[in-house]
Short mmCIF file of C-alpha atoms in Angstrom, two decimals:
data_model
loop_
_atom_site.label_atom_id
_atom_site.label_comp_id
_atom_site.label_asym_id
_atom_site.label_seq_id
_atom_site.Cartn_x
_atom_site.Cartn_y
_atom_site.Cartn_z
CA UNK Z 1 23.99 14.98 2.44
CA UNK Z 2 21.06 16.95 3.50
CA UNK Z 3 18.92 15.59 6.69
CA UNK Z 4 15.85 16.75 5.92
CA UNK Z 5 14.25 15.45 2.61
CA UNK Z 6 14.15 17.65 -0.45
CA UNK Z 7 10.68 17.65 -2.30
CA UNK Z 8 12.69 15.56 -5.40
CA UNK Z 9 13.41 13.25 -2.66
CA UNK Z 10 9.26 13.29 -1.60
CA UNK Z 11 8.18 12.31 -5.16
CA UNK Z 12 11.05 9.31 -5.13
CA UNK Z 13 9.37 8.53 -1.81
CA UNK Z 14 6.01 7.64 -2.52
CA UNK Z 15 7.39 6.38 -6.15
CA UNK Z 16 9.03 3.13 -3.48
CA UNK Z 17 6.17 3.59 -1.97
CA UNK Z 18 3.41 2.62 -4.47
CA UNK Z 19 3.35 -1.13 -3.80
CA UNK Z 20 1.75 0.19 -0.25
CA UNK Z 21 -0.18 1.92 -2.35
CA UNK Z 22 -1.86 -0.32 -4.10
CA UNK Z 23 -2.23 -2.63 -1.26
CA UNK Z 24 -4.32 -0.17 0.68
CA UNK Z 25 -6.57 0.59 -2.32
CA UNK Z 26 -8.40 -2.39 -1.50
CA UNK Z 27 -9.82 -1.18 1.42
CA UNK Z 28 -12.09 0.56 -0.83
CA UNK Z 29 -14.45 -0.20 -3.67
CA UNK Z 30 -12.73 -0.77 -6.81
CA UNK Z 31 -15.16 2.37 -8.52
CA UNK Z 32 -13.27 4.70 -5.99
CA UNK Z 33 -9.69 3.44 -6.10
CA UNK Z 34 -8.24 5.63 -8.62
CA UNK Z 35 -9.56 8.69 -6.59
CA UNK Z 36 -8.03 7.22 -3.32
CA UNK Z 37 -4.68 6.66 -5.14
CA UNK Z 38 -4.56 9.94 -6.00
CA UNK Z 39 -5.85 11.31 -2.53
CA UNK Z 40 -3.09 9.03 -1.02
CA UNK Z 41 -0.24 10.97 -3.00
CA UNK Z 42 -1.96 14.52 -2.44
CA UNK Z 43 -1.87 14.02 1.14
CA UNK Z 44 1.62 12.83 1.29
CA UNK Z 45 2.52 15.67 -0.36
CA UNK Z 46 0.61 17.72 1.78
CA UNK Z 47 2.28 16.48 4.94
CA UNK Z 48 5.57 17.71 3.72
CA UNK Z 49 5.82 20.29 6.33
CA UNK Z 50 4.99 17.49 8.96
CA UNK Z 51 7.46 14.89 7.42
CA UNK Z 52 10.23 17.70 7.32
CA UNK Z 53 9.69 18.66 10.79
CA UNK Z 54 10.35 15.02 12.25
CA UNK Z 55 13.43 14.95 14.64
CA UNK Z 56 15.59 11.85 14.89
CA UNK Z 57 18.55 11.75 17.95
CA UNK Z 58 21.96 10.72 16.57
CA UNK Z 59 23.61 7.74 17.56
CA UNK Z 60 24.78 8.69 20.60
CA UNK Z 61 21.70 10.14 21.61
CA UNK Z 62 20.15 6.94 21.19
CA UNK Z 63 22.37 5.22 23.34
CA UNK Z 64 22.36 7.42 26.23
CA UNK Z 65 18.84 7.25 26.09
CA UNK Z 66 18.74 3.95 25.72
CA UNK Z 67 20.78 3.70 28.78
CA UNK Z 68 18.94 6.15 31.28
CA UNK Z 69 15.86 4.15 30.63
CA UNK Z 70 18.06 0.92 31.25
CA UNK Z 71 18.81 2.18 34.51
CA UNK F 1 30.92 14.35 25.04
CA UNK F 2 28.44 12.82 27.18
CA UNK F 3 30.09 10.13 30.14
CA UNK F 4 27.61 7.83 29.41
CA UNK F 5 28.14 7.28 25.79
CA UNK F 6 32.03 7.69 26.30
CA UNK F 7 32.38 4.73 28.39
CA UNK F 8 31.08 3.00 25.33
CA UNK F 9 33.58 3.65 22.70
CA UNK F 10 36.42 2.59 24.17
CA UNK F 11 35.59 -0.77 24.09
CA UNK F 12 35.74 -3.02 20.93
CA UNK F 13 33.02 -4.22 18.87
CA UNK F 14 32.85 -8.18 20.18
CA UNK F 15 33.07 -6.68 24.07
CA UNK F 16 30.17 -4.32 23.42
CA UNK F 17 27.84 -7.23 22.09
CA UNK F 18 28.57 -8.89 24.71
CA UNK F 19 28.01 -5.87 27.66
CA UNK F 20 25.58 -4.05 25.48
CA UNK F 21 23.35 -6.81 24.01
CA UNK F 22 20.10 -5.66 24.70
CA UNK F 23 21.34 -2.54 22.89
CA UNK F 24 22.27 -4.55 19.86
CA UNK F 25 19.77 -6.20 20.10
CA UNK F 26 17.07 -3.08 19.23
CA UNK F 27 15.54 -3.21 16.52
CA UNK F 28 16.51 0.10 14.89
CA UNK F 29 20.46 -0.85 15.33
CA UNK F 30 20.39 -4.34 14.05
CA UNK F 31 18.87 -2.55 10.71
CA UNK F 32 21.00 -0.14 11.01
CA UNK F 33 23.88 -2.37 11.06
CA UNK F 34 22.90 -4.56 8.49
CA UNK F 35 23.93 -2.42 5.90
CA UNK F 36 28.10 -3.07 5.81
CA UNK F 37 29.01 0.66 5.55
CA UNK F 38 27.32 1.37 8.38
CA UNK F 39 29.30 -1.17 9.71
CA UNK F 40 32.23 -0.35 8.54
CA UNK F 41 31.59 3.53 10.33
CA UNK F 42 31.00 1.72 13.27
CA UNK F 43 34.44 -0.35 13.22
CA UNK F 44 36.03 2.52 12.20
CA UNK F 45 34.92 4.91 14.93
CA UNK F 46 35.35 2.25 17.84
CA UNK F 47 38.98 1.62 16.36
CA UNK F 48 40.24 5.31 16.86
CA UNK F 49 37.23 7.32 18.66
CA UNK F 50 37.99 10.34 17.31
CA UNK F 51 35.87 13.25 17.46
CA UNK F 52 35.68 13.30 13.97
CA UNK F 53 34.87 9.69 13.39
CA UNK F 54 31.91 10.28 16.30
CA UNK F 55 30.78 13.01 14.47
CA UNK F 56 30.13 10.92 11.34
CA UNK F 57 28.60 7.82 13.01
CA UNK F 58 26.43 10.34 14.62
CA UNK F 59 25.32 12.07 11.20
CA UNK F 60 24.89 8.64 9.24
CA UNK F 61 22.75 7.16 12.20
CA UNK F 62 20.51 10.39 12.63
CA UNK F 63 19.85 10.20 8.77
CA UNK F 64 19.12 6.11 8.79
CA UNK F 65 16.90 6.84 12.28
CA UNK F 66 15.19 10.17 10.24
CA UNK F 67 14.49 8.04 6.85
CA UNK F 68 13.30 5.06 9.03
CA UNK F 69 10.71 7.22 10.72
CA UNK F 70 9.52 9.00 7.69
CA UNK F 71 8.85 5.37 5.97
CA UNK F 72 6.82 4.21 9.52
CA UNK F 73 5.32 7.93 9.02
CA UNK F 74 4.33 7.09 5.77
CA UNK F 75 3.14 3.72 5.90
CA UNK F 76 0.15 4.12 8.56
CA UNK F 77 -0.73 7.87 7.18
CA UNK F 78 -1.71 5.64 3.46
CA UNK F 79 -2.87 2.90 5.82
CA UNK F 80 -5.16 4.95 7.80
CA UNK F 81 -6.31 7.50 5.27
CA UNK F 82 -7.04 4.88 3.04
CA UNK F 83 -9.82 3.70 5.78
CA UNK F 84 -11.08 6.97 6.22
CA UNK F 85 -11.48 7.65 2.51
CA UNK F 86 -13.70 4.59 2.41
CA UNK F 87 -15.48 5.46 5.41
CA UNK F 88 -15.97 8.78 4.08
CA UNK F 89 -17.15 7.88 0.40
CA UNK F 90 -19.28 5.51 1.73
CA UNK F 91 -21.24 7.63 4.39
CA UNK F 92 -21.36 10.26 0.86
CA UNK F 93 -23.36 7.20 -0.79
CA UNK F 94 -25.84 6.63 2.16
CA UNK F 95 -26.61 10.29 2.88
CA UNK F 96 -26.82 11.06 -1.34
CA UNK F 97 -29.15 8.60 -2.79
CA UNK F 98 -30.33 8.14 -6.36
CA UNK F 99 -33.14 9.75 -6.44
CA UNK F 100 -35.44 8.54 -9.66
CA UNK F 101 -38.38 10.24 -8.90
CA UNK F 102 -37.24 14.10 -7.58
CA UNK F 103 -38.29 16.10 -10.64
CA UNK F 104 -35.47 18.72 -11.25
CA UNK F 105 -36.94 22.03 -12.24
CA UNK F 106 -36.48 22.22 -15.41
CA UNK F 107 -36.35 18.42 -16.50
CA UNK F 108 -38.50 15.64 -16.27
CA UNK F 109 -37.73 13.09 -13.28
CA UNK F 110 -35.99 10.14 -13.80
CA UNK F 111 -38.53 8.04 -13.27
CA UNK F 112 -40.58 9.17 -16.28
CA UNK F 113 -37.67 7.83 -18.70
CA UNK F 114 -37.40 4.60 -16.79
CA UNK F 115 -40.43 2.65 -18.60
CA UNK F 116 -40.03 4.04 -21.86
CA UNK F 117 -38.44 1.91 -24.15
CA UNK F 118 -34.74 3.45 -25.02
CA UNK F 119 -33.16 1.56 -28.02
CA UNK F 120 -29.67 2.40 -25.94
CA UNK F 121 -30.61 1.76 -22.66
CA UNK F 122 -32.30 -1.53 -24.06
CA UNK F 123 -29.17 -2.75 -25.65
CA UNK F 124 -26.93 -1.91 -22.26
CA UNK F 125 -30.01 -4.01 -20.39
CA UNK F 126 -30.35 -6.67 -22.33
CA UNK F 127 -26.26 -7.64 -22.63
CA UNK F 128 -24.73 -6.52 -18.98
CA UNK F 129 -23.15 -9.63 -18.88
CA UNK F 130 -19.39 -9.95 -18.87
CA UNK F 131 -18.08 -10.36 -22.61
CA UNK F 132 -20.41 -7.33 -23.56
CA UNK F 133 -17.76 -5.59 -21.86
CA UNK F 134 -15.04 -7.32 -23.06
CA UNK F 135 -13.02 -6.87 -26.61
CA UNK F 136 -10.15 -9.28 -26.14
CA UNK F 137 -11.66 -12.49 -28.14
CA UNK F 138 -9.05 -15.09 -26.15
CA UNK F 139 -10.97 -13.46 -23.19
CA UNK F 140 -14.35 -13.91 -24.22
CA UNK F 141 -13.08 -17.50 -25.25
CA UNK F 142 -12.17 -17.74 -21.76
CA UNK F 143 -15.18 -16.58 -20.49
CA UNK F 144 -17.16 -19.41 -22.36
CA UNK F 145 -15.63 -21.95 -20.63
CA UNK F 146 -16.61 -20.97 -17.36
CA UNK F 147 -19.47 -23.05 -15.65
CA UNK F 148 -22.80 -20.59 -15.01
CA UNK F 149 -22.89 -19.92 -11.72
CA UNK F 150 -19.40 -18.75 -12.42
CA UNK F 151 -20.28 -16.79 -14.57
CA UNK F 152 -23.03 -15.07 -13.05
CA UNK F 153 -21.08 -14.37 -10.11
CA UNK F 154 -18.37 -12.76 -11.90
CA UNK F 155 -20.80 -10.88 -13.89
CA UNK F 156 -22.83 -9.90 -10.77
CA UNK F 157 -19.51 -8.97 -9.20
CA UNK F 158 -17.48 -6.52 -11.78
CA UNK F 159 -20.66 -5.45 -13.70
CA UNK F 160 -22.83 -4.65 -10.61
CA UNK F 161 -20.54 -4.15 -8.19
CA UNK F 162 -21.40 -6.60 -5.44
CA UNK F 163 -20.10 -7.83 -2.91
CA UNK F 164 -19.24 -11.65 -1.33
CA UNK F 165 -22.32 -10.84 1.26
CA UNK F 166 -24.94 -9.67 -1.22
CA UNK F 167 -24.39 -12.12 -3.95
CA UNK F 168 -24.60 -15.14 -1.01
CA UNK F 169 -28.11 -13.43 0.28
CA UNK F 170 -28.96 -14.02 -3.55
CA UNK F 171 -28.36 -17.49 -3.85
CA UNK F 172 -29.12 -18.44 -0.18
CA UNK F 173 -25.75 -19.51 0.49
CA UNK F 174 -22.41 -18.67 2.60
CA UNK F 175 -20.17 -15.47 1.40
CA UNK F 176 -17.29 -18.42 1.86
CA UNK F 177 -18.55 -20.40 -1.07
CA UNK F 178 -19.35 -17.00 -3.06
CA UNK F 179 -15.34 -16.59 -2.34
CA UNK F 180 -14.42 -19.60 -3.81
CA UNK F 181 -16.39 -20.00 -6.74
CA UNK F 182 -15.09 -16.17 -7.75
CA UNK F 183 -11.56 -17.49 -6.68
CA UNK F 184 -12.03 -20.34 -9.12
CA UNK F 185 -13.22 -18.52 -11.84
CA UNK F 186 -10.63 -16.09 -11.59
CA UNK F 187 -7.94 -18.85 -11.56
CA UNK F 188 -9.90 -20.26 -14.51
CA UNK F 189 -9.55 -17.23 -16.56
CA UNK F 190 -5.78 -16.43 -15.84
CA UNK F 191 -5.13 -20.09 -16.83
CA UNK F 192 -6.54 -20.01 -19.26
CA UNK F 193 -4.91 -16.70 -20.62
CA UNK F 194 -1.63 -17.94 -19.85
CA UNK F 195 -1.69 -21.17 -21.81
CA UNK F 196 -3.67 -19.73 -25.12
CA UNK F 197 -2.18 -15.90 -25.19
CA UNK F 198 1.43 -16.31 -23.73
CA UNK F 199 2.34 -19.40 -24.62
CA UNK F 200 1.36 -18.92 -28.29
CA UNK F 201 3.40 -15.72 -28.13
CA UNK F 202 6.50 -17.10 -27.08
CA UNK F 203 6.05 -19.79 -29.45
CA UNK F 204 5.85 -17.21 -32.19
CA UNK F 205 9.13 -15.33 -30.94
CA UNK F 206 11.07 -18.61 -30.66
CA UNK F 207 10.26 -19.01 -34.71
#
């Protein structure tokens, strides 16, 4: 399995993402949420570059960092 | 290998929760660890720390920590935007007025069309409350029960676009009893709906 996220893997994404969504389109006026659902997805998209270039440490990464800052 | 880390797999699982419990403890590994093939990888790789079995708790974690982040990622760039956007539209609205009486060059301005009489405009006027708008007859049904002052408030709220605030100012009272009688009108409706339109549907399925 890949690491980074393939763009297939983007669209399935914000699919499990829509109840979010639709939460946050009622921080706006209900004439405008249709164009902020739409914004929403464009701009995830957009931040694929971003979203591809987040690094994560592997386990035992974690741990030893976990540790020094135990210490 | 790193020391640090080595020290740790060469103990088993129930000593390590024990040593390590502020490490279990985070949040990110009790996730993590919540699934049972992650588990499992875990069991495995503390039974016989092989490089090989390191190599694959490492992977499988990285991925989980990667995915995890993305989703946090995710969640306050809709969160956040979402604010903007109505920050943004709404500073468009202030700054960009209706204007009814700028005359465009080549038209007449707005204004001048306001006081005529316009058979289609009159029609829109005269009927902007709710069931003009509405086609389902159970709904419109519905809508006749309601008291008013429910009414009107609904009406005020999906055909005009108010809000709580503005329809309170109206009637000289609190935005919390606005609230409620919308609430209760709502509740009203979907009752309504429920009992007439589902009900009689299932009915009809059962035979």
């Amino acid at each position: 399995m890949d690491k980074k996220l393939s763009k297939e893997e983007l669209v399935d994404l914000i699919d499990s993402l829509n109840p979010k969504i639709k939460k946050s389109l009622k921080n706006t006026n209900y004439q405008d949420r249709n164009d902020l659902e739409q914004e929403i997805k464009l701009k995830i998209i957009e931040s694929y570059e971003k979203i591809a270039a987040i690094e994560a440490p592997n386990f035992e990464e974690f741990l030893a960092q976990f540790l020094t800052k135990q210490k | 290998m790193n020391p640090l880390t080595s020290h740790f797999f060469s103990h088993s699982l129930e000593f390590l929760q024990q040593q390590y419990s502020a490490f279990f403890e985070q949040p990110i590994i009790q996730v993590f660890l919540q699934n049972p093939e992650h588990m499992k990888i875990l069991t495995e790789t503390l039974d016989s720390p092989s490089s090989h079995n390191i190599c694959h708790l490492n992977e499988t974690f990285k991925i989980f920590y990667y995915r995890a982040k993305v989703y946090k990622y995710m969640c306050s760039l809709i969160y956040f935007f979402s604010v903007d956007f109505d920050k943004r539209v709404r500073k468009q609205r202030e700054r960009y007025r209706m204007v009814l009486d700028a005359t465009p060059s080549d038209a007449v301005g707005m204004i001048d069309r306001v006081g005529n009489y316009d058979v289609q405009l009159e029609k829109m006027g005269e009927t902007n409350d709710l069931s003009s708008h509405i086609s389902d007859e159970e709904m419109i049904k519905a809508l006749e029960k309601l008291t008013a002052k429910q009414n009107l408030v609904l009406t005020m709220v999906f055909s005009y676009g108010l809000s709580n605030k503005e329809i309170a100012a109206y009637f000289h009272e609190s935005p919390q009893n606005i609230s409620s009688i919308r609430k209760q009108a709502l509740m009203k409706l979907r009752k309504h709906y429920m009992d007439e339109v589902y009900n009689r549907k299932e009915k009809s399925h059962c035979g």
